[in-house]
Coordinates of C-alpha atoms and ligand atoms in Angstrom, one line a residue:
X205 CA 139.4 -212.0 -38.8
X206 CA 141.7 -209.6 -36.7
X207 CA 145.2 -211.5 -36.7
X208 CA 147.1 -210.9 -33.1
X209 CA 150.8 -211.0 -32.5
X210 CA 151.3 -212.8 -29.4
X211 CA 154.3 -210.7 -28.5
X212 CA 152.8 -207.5 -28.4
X213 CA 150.7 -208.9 -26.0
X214 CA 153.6 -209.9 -24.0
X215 CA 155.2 -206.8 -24.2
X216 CA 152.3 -204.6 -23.5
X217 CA 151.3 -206.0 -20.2
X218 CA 154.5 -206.8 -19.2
X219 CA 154.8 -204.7 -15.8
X220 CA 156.9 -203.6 -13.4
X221 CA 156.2 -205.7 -10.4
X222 CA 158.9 -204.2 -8.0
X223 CA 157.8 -201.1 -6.1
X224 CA 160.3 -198.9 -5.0
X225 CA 161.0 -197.8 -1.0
X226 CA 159.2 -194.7 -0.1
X227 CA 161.3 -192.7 2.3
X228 CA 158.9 -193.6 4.5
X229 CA 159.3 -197.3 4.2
X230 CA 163.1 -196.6 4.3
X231 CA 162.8 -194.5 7.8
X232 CA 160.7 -197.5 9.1
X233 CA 163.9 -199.9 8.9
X234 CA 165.3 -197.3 11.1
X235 CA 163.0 -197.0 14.3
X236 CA 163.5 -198.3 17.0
X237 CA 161.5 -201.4 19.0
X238 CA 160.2 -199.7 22.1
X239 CA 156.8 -198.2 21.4
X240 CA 157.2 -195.2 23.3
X241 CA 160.8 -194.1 22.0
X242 CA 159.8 -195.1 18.9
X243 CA 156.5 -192.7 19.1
X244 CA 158.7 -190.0 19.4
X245 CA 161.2 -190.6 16.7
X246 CA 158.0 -190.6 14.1
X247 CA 156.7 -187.2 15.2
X248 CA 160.4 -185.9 15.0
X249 CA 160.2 -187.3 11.9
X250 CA 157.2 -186.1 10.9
X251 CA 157.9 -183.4 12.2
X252 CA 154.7 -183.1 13.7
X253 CA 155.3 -180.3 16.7
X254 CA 152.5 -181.2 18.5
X255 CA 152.7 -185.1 18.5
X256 CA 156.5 -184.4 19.8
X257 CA 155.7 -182.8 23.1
X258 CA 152.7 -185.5 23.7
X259 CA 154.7 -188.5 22.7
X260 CA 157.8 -187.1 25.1
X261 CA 154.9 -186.6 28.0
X262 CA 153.5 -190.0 27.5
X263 CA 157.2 -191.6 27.6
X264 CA 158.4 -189.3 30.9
X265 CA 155.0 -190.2 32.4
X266 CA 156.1 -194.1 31.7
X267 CA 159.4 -193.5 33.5
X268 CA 161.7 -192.4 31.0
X269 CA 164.0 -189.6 31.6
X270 CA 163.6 -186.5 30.5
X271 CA 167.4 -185.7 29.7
X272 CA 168.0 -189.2 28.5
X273 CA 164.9 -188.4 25.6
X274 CA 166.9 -186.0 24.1
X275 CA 169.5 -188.7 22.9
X276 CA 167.7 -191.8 22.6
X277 CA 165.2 -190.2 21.4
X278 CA 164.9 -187.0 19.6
X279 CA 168.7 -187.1 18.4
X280 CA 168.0 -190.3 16.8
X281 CA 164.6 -189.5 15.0
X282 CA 166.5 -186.4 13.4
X283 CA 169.4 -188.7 13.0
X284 CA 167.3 -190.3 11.0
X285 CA 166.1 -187.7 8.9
X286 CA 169.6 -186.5 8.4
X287 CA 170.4 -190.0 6.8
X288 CA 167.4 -189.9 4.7
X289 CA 168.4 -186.1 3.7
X290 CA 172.5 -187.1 2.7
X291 CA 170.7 -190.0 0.7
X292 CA 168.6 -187.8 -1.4
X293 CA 165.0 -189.3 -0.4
X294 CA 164.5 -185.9 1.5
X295 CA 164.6 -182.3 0.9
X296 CA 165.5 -179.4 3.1
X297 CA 162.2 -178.3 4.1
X298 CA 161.6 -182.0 5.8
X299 CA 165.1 -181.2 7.6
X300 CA 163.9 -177.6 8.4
X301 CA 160.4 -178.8 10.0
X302 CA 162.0 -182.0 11.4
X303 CA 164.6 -180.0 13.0
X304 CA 162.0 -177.3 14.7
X305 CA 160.2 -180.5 16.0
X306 CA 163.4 -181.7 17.5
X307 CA 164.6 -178.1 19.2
X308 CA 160.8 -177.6 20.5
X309 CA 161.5 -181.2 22.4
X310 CA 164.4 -180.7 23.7
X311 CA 163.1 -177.5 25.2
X312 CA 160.4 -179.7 26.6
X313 CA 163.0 -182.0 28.0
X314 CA 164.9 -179.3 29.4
X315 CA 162.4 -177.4 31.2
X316 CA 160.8 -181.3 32.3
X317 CA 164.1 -182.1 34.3
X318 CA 166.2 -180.1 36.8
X319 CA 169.5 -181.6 35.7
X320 CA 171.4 -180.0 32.5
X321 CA 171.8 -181.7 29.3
X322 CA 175.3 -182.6 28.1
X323 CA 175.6 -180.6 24.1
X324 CA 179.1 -182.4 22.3
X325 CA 180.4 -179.1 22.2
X326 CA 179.2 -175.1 22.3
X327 CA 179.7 -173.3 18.5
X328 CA 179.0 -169.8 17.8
X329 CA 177.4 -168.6 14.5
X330 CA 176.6 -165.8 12.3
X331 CA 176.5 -163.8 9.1
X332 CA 178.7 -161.0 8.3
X333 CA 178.0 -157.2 9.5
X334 CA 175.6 -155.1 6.8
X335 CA 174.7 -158.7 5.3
X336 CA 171.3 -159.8 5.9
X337 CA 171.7 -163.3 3.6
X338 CA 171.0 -165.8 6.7
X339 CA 169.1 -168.8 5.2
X340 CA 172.3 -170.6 4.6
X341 CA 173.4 -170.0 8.4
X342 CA 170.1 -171.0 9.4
X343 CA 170.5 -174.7 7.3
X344 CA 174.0 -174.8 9.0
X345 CA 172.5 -174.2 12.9
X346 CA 170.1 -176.9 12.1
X347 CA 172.5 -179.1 10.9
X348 CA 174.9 -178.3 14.2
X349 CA 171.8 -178.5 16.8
X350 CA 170.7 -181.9 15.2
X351 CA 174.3 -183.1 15.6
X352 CA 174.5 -182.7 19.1
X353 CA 176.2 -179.1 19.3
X354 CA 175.1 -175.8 21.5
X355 CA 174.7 -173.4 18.7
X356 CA 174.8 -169.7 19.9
X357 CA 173.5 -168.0 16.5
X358 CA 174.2 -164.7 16.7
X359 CA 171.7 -163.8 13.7
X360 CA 172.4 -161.9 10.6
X361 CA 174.3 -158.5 9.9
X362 CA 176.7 -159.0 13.5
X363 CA 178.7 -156.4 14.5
X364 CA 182.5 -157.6 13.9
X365 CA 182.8 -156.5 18.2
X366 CA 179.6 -158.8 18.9
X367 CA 181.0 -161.7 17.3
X368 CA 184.4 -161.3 19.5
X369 CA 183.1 -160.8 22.4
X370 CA 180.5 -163.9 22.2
X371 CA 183.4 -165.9 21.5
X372 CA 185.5 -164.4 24.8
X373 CA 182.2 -165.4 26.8
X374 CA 181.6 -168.6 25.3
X375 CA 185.0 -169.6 24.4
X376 CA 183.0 -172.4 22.0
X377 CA 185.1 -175.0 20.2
X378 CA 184.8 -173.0 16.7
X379 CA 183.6 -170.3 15.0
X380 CA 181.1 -170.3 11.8
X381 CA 180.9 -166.8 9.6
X382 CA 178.8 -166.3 6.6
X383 CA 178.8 -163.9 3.6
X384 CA 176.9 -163.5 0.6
X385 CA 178.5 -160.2 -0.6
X386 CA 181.6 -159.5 -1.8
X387 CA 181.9 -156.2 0.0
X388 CA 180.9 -157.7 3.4
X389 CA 183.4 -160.6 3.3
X390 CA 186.2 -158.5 4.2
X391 CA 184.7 -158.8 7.9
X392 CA 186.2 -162.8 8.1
X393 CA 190.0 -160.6 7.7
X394 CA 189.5 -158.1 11.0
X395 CA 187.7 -160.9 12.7
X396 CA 190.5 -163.7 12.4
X397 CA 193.0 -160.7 13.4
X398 CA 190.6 -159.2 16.0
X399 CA 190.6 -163.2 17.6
X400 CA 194.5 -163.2 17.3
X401 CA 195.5 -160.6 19.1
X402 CA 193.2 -161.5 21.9
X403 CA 195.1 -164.8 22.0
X404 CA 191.8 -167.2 20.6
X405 CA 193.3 -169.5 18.1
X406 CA 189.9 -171.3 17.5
X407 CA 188.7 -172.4 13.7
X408 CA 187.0 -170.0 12.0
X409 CA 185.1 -171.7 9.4
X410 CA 183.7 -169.5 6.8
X411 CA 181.6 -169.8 4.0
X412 CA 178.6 -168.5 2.2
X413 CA 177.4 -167.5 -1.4
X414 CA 179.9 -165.0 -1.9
X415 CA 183.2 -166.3 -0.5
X416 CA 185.5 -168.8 -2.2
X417 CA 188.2 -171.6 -0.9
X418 CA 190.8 -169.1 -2.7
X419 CA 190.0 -166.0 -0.6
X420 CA 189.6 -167.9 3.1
X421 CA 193.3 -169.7 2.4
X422 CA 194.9 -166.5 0.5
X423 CA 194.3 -164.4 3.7
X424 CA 194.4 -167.1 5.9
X425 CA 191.3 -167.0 7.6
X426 CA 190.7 -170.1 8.5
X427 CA 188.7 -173.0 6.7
X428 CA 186.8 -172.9 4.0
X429 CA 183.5 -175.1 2.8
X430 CA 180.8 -174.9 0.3
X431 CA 178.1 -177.1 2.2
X432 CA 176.5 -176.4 5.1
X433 CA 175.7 -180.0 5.7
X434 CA 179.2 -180.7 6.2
X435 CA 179.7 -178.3 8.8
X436 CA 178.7 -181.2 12.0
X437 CA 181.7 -183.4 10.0
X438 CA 184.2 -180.5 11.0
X439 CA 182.8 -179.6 14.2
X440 CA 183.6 -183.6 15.4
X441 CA 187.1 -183.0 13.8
X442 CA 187.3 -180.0 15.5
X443 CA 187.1 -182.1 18.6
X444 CA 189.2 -184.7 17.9
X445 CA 191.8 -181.5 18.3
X446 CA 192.4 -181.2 14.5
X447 CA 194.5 -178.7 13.2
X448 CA 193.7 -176.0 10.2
X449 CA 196.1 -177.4 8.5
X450 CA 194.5 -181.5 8.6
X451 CA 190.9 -179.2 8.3
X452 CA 191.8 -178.4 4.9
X453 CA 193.5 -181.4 3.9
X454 CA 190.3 -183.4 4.3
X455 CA 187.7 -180.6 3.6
X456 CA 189.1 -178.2 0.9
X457 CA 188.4 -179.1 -2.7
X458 CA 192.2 -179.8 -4.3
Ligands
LIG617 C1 167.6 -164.6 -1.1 C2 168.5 -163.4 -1.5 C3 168.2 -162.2 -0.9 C4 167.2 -162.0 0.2 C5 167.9 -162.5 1.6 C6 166.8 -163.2 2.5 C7 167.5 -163.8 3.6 N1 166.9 -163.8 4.8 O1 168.6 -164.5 3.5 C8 167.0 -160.5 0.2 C9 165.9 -160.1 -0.7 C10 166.7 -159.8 1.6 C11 168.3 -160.0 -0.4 C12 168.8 -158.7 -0.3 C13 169.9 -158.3 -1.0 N2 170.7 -158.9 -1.8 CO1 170.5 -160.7 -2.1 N3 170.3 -162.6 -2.8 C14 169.5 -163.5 -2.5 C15 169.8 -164.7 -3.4 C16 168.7 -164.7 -4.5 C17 169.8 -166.1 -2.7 C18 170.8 -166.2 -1.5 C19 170.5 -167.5 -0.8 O2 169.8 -167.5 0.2 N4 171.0 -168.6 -1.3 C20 170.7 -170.0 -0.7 C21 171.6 -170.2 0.5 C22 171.3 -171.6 1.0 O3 172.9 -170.2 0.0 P1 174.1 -169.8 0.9 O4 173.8 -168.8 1.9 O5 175.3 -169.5 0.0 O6 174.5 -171.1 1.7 C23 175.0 -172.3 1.1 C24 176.5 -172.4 1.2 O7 177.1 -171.1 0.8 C25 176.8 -172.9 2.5 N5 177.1 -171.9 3.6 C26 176.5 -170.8 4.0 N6 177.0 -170.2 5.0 C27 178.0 -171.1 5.4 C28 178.8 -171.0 6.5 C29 179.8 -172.0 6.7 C30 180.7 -171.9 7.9 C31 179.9 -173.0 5.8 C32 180.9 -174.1 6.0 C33 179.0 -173.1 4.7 C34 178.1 -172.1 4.6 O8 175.7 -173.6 2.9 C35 174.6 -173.4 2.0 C36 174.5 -174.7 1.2 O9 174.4 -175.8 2.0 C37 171.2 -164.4 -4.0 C38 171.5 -164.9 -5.4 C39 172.1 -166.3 -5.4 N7 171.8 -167.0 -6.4 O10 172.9 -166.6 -4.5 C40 171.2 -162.9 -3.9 C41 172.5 -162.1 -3.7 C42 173.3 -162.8 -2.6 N8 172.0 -160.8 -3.2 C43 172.8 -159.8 -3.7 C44 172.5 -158.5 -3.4 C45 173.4 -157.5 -4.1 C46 171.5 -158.1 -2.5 C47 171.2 -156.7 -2.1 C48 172.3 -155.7 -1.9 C49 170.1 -156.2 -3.1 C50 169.8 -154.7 -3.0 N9 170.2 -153.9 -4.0 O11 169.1 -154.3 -2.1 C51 170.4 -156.9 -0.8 C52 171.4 -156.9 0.4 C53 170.9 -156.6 1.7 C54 172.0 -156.8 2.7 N10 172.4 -155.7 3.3 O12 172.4 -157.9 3.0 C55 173.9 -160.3 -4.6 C56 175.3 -160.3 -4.0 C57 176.3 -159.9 -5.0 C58 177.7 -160.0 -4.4 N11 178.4 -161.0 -4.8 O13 178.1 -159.1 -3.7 C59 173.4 -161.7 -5.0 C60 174.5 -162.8 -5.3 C61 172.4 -161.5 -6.2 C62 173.2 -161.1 -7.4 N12 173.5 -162.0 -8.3 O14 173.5 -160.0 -7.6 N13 168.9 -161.0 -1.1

């Protein structure tokens, strides 16, 4: 007769009962209780276009207000998915789609009300001239817009005169450059000098593949960062009137 060990037995059917949180099932913790806000924060995070323009509709023609959607509503299911994303349950592609759902609402919301809606602050972006390398100024935008801020982006390969006269038009709060090349970095040098002498004393933050901490505080450009995820964290700095100096202190790598 076959002789069992009891133990094996044990061992081999011993399984994992706890299942763990989907990021899903971690987003749900975060919606919120009323059913028509809380229709639109799932299609934002979805990001399900479509669903995001019905939901807002259905919500307006309950007596919500159009302007007010854009907080309470969009801003908090991409809040969400910003959480989710710093957490590592997300990738960039969700933030991407997520963040297309979100700009095609607030369009919606916009063009649904008469009144303006208030934007934390205005910020002007772009990539260097003769450098067409734009996805990380693209991640960047998304991660302003979705934070609140009027983000004028300027595009890729931008004229050193472009980028100073947007900012004399816009005057925004700061300025975001990027550069993937080493031979089109140089541009972040004229522009700094070329916003000096006409008296704008905004941060420049600069960053992108090519340039490094070293180069940004050796010519002193302005300040420097690696992740464009970070850049909302300076942009409410910014506003809390810090200086280049306390910019560094807390985003520079020592
Ligand atoms: C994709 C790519 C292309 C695509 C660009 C498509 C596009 N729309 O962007 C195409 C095919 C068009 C291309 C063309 C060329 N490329 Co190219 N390309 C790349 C590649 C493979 C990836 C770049 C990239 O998108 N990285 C991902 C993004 C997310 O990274 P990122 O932009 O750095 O952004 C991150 C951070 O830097 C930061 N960030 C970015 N911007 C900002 C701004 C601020 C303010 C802050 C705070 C942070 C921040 O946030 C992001 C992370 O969160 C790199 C190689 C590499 N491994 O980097 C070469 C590379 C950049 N390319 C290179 C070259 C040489 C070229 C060409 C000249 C090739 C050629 N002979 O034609 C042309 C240049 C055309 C031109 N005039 O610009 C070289 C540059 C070398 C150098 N140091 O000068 C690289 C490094 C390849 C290499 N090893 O030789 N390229």
């Amino acid at each position: 007769m076959l002789e069992i060990d009891p133990t094996s037995i044990l061992i081999r059917y011993n399984v994992k009962l706890e299942k763990e949180m989907s990021p899903d099932d971690v987003a749900r913790q975060f919606f919120p209780e009323d059913k028509l806000i809380r229709a639109i924060v799932e299609a934002v995070f979805e990001g399900d276009e479509d669903e995001v323009l019905v939901t807002l509709q259905n919500a307006m023609d309950n007596g919500k207000d159009a302007l007010k959607l854009i907080d309470d509503a969009l801003m908090v299911g991409m809040g969400i998915v910003s959480k989710l994303y710093d957490d590592g349950l997300l990738y960039l592609p969700d933030v991407m789609i997520a963040a297309q759902a979100m700009t095609d609402g607030i369009e919606y919301c916009k063009q649904s009300s008469d009144r303006s809606h208030e934007f934390k602050a205005k910020v002007v972006s772009f990539v260097v001239e003769g450098d067409v390398h734009d996805i990380g100024k693209k991640i960047l935008t998304v991660f302003l817009r979705s934070n609140g801020y009027e983000v004028i982006d300027l595009g890729s390969d931008v004229p050193v005169d472009e980028v100073i006269s947007t900012v004399m038009e816009h005057r925004p709060i700061m300025l975001t450059g990027t550069a993937l090349m080493t031979t089109t970095m140089y541009s972040f040098r004229e522009i700094r000098e070329r916003l000096l002498e006409n008296g704008i004393d905004i941060p420049f933050i600069c960053g992108g593949g090519a340039v490094t901490q070293d180069f940004v505080t050796r010519y002193d450009i302005g300040v420097y960062c690696d992740d464009a995820a970070v850049v909302p964290k300076i942009a409410d700095q910014v506003l809390n009137n810090a200086s280049i100096e306390e910019l560094r202190a807390q985003f520079h790598r020592s």
